[in-house]
XYZ file of C-alpha atoms in Angstrom:
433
model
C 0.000 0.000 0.000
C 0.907 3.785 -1.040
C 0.797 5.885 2.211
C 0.733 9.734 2.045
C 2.318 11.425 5.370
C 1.607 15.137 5.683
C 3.532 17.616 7.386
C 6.807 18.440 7.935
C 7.883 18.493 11.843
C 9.709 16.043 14.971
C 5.604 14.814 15.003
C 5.938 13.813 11.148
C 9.488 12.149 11.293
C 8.579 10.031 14.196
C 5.751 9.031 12.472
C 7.593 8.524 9.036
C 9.537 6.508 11.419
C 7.061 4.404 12.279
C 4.941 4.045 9.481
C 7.948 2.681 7.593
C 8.312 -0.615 9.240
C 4.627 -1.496 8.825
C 3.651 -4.438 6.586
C 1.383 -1.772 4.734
C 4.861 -0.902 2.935
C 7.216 -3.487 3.131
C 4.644 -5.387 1.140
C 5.853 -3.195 -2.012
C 4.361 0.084 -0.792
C 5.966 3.254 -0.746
C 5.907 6.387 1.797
C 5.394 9.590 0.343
C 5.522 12.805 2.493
C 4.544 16.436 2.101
C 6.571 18.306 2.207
C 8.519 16.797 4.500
C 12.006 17.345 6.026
C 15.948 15.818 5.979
C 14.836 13.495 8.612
C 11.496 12.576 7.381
C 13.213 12.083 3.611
C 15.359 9.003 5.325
C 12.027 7.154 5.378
C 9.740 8.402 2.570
C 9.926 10.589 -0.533
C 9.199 14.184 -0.210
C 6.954 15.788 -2.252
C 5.967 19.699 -2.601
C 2.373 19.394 -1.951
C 0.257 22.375 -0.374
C -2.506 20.999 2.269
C -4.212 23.940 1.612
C -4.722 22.907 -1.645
C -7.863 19.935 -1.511
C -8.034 19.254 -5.065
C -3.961 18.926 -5.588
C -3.659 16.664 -2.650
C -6.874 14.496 -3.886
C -5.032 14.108 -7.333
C -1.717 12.947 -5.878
C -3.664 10.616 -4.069
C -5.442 9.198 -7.330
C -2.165 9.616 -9.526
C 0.186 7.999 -6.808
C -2.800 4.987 -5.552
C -2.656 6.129 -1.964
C -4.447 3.931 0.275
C -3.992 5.965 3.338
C -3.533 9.389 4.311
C -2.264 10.626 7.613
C -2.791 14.086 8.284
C 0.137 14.947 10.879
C -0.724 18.680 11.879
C -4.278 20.095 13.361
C -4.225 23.023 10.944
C -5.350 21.087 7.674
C -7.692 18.966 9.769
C -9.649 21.959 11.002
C -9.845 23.504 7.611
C -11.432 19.883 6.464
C -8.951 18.347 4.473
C -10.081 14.949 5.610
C -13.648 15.590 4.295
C -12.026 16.684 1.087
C -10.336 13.017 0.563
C -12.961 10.930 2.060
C -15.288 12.526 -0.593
C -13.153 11.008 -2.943
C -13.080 7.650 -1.283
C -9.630 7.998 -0.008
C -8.822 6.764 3.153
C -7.506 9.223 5.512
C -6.672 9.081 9.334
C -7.904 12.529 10.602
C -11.212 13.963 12.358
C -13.662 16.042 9.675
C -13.546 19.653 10.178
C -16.782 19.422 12.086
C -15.141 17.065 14.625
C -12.100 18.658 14.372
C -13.402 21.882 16.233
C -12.443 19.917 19.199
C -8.953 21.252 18.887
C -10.259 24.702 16.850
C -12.348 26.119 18.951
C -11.550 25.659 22.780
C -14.958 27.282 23.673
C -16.544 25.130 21.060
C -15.057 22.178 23.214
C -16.201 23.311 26.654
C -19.388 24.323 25.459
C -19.487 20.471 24.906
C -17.500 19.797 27.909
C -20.959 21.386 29.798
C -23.449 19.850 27.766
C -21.871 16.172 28.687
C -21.365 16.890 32.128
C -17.544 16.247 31.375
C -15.180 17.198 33.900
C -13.325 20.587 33.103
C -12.183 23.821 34.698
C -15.235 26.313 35.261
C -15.495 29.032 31.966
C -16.710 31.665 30.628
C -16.580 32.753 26.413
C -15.730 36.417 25.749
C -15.883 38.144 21.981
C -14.412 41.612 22.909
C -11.697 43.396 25.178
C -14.505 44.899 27.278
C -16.201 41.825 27.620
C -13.157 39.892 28.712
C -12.007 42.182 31.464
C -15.209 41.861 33.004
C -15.033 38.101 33.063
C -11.973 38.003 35.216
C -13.539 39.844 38.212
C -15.567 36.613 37.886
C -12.969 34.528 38.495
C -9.754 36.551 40.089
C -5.958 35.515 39.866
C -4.248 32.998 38.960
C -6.350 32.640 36.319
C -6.109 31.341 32.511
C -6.580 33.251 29.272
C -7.159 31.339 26.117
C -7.592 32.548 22.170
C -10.484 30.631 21.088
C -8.968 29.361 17.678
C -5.792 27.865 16.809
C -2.355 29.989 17.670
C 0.676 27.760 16.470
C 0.800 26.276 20.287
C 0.559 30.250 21.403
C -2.214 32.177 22.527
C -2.558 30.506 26.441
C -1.671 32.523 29.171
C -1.816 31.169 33.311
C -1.463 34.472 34.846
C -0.774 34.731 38.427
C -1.693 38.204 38.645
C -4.619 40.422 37.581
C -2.489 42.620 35.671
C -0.804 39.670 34.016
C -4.489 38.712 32.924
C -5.607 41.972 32.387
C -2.141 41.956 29.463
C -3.215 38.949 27.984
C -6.932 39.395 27.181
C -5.684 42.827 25.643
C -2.933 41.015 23.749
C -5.877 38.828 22.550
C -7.937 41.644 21.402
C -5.235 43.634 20.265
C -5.022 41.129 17.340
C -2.328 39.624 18.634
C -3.145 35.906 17.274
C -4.972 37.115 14.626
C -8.323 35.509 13.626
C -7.503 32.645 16.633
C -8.089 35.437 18.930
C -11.765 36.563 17.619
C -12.868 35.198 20.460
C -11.251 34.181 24.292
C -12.150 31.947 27.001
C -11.363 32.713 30.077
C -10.641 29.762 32.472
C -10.714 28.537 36.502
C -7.267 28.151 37.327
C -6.750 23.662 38.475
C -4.596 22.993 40.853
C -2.489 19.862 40.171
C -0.384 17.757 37.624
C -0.762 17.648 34.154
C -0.844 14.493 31.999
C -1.674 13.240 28.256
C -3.927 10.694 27.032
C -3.897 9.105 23.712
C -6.637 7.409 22.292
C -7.577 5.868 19.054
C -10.963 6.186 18.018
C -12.750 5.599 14.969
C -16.577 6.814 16.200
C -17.359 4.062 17.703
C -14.662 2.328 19.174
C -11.806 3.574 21.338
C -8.602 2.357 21.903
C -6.543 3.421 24.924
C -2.706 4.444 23.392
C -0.401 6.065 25.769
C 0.264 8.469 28.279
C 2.824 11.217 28.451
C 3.685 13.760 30.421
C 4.898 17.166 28.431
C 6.987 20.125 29.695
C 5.787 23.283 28.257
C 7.935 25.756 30.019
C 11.008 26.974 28.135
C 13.493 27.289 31.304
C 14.814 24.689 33.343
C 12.201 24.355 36.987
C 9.147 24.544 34.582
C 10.121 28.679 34.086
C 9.686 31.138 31.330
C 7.072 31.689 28.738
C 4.880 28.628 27.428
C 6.572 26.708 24.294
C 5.137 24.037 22.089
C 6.958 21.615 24.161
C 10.874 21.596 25.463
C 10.363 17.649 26.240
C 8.105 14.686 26.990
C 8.362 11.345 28.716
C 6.054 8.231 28.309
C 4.537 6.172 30.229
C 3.071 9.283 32.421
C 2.869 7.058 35.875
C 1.125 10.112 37.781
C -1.730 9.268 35.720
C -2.211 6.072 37.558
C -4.416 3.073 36.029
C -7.285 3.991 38.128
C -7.064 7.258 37.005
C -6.413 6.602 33.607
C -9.884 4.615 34.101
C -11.611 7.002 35.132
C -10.435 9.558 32.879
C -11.897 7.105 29.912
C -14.937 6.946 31.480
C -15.630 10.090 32.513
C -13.774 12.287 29.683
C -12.730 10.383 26.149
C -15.738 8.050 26.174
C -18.441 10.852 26.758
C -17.077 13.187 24.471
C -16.277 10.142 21.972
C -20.796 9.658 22.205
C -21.368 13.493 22.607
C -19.772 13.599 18.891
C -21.835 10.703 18.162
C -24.902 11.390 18.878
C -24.515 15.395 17.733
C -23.769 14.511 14.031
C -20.461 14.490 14.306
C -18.784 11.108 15.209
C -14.387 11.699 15.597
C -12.548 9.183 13.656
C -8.260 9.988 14.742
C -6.623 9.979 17.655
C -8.132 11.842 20.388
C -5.308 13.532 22.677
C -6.629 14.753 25.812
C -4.745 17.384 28.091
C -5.528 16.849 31.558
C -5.355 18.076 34.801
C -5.037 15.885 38.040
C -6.837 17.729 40.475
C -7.728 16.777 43.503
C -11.247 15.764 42.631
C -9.580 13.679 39.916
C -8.765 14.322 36.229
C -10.208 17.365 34.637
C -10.018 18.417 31.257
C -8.004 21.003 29.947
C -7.941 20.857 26.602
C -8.329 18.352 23.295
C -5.794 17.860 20.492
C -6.992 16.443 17.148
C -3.837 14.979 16.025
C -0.967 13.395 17.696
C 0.871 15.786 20.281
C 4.036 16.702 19.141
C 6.708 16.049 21.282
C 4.737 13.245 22.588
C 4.725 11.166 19.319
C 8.204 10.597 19.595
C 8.425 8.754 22.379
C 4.829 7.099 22.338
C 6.728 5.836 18.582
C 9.749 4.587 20.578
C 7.531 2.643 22.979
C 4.690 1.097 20.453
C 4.846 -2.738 19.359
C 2.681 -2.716 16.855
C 2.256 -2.230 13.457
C 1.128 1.611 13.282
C 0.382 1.826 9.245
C -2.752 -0.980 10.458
C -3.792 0.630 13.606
C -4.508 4.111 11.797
C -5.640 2.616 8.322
C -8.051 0.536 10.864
C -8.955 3.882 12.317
C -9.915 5.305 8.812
C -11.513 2.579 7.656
C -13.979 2.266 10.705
C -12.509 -1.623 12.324
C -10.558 -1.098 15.181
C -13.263 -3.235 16.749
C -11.155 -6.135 15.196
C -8.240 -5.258 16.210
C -6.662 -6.240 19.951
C -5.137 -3.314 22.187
C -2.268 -1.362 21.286
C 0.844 -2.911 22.931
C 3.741 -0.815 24.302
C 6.755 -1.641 25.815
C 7.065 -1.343 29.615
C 10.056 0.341 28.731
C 10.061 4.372 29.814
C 11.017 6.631 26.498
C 12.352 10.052 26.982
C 12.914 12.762 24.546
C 14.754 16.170 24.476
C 13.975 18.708 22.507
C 17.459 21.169 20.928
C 15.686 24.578 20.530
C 17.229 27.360 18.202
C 18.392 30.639 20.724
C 15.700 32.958 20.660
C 12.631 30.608 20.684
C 9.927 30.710 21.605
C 10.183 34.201 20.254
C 12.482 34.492 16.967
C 14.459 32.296 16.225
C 18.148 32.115 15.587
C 17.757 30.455 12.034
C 20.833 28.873 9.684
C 23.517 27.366 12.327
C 24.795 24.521 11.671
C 24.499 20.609 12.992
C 26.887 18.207 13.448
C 27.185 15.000 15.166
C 23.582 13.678 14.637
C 24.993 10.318 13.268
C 27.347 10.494 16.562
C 23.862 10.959 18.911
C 22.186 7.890 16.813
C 25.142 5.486 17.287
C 24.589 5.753 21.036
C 21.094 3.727 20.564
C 18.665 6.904 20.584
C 16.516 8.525 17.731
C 17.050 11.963 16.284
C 13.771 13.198 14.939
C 13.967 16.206 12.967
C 11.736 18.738 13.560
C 13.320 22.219 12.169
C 16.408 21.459 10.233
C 16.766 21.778 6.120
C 19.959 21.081 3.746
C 22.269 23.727 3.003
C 24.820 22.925 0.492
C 25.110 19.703 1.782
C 24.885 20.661 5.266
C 22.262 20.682 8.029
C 21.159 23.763 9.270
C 18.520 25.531 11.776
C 15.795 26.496 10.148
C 12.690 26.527 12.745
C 12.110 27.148 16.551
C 12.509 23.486 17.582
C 15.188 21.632 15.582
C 15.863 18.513 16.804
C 14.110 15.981 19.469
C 16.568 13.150 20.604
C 14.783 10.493 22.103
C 15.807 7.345 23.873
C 14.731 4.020 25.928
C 15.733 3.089 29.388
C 14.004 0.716 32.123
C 13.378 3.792 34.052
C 13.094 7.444 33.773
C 16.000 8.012 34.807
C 17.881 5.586 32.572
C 16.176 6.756 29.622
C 16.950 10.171 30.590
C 20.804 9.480 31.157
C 20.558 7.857 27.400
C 18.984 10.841 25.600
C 21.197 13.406 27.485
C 24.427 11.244 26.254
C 22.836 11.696 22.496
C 22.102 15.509 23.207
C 25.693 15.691 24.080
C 26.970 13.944 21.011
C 25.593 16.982 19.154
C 27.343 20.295 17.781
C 25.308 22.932 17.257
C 26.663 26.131 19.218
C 22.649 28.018 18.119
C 21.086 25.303 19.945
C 19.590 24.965 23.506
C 17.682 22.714 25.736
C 16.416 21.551 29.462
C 18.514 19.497 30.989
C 15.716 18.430 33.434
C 13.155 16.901 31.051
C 11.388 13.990 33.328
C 13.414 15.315 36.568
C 10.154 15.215 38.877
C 9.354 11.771 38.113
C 13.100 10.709 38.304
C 12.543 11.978 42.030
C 9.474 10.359 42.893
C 11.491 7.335 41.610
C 14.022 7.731 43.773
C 11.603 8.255 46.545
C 9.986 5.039 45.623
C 12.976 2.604 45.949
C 13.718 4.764 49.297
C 10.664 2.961 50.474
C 11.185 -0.259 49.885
């Protein structure tokens, strides 16, 4: 089978990754990817293709006999690129662009959230400056400031202070995120951990994935403005299996019939933020694609064939299918930043020793990098997210730190403390026995 891969970040490569070892290709398939990236084009060929463009992708697609498309990034799902192919009879892992509003519109999703009596931080939606600033005598500091639409991982602010809110619902109405900020939702501050749940879902069936636990911050202690992720472990084991339990059953399965029964059934991979509170998990947000830093270790970890979970998943049978398996092992990854992000970055340095880093057992996935005379070179915010296996957290983080270090790239950054709390609670754990 012919798969089509689109996007061109860490998310994608890990992905490309994966999807090249499935049977799906080694049975004379081929990968193709749009557009794609130097790590990405060691797995699958790269082809200029504009998502934004539904009838050019849909011809590829007939001209190349792709049998599956996987949409990597949200921002062609929400404008309905996966109604575009499926109207051509091509099958295509993704949500519609109805169901994809769970990830384009955050009031659209706790609008829902309230209708289902799903678990979620109290809210109100705003449409104006005036409007806004009124809604946070409502609820005081800390409290949290969202653009409605999508903001390239932007657009969220926790402020601690009233003034600090007071900023960021002017920032939002200033035109700041442009049309994502039309609208704001202003959010009860949870108290408590956060985690991330993957699950597979094509309307009617759900499959439990993974869990992972993100950090967002860019500075070392969880400090500094909000990124699109500095780093991301997997399993999370704060999110316990009774709590992953009742997470299903009180979040992804209600929202999974809500959809259902509202005209709108979600067929992807539902990736839900969440809060552990201490009235249990709340919701924070949805994702509508895979979370990106957290594909590449949830890739690192999965057993199975992915090319047949998601072309399962698009062609409404994961009933037939057994559960995901993933290996008990713990998978770490660090993400090299360019200097400057997450404002602007410091584009065109270059990297060396990526070979070096792989040798030592981990993965580099690529996620801002292109080829300059022969050379790789910075070209995005996030560059580069080495990721590694260990038996524990802390071994896996001792193996992806050895492949960061491996690494040249003087316009490069990163943590050094990506999975550090639950290397602690480890520690605290064997203390006990």
């Amino acid at each position: 089978m012919n798969i089509l891969l689109l996007g061109s970040g860490g998310r994608e490569d890990a992905l490309a990754w994966k999807l090249a070892q499935s049977r799906l290709i080694a049975n004379g398939g081929k990968l193709w990817a749009a557009p794609g990236n130097p790590g990405i084009a060691r797995h699958a060929e790269c082809v200029s293709l504009d998502a934004t463009d539904h009838p050019a992708v849909v011809a590829f697609c007939e001209a190349q006999r792709i049998g599956l498309v996987v949409v990597g990034p949200e921002a062609p799902l929400v404008d309905g690129l996966a109604d575009s192919l499926r109207a051509a009879g091509i099958p295509v892992f993704g949500p519609s662009k109805a169901a994809a509003q769970l990830e384009g519109s955050k009031g659209f999703t706790k609008d829902l959230c309230a209708r289902a009596n799903i678990p979620t931080a109290g809210y109100r939606r705003v449409t104006s400056e005036a409007e806004g600033l009124a809604a946070l005598a409502q609820f005081g500091a800390p409290v949290v400031i969202k653009a409605d639409g999508l903001a390239a991982g932007k657009g969220v602010t926790v402020a601690m202070t009233m003034a600090e809110a007071e900023g960021a619902v002017r920032e939002i109405f200033a035109g700041a995120f442009g049309a994502a900020g039309a609208e704001a939702v202003i959010e009860e501050f949870l108290e408590g951990e956060e985690a991330s749940l993957f699950v597979l879902t094509d309307g009617a069936t759900l499959m439990v994935l993974a869990s992972a636990q993100d950090h967002k911050r860019v500075g070392e202690g969880d400090t500094g403005p909000n990124t699109g992720g500095m780093g991301a472990y997997s399993p999370a084991r704060v999110l316990t299996p009774e709590l992953e339990s009742q997470a299903i059953t009180q979040i992804v399965a209600p929202t999974a019939r809500a959809m259902a029964a509202e005209g709108t059934p979600y067929s992807g991979v539902l990736y839900a933020g969440l809060m552990l509170t201490a009235d249990g998990p709340k919701l924070i947000e949805y994702n509508a694609r895979f979370g990106d830093p957290e594909t590449q270790v949830l890739m690192l970890r999965l057993e199975d064939d992915l090319g047949e979970l998601l072309l399962a998943c698009a062609e409404n049978r994961l009933a037939q299918l057994p559960p995901a398996r993933f290996s008990p092992d713990v998978a770490l990854t660090v993400v090299m930043a360019a200097k400057g992000y997450p404002g602007t970055p410091d584009k065109g340095g270059t990297i060396d020793g990526v070979a070096a880093a792989e040798a030592t057992g981990a993965q580099v996935f690529h996620a801002g990098t292109a080829l300059k005379d022969g050379a790789l070179v910075v070209s995005g915010g996030r560059v580069l997210n080495v990721t590694a296996r260990g038996a524990t957290v802390a071994a896996a983080q001792a193996a992806a730190y050895a492949a960061v270090d491996a690494i040249t790239a003087p316009s490069l950054f990163c943590r050094r403390d990506i999975g550090q709390k639950e290397v602690a609670r480890e520690v605290a754990r064997e203390a006990t026995r």
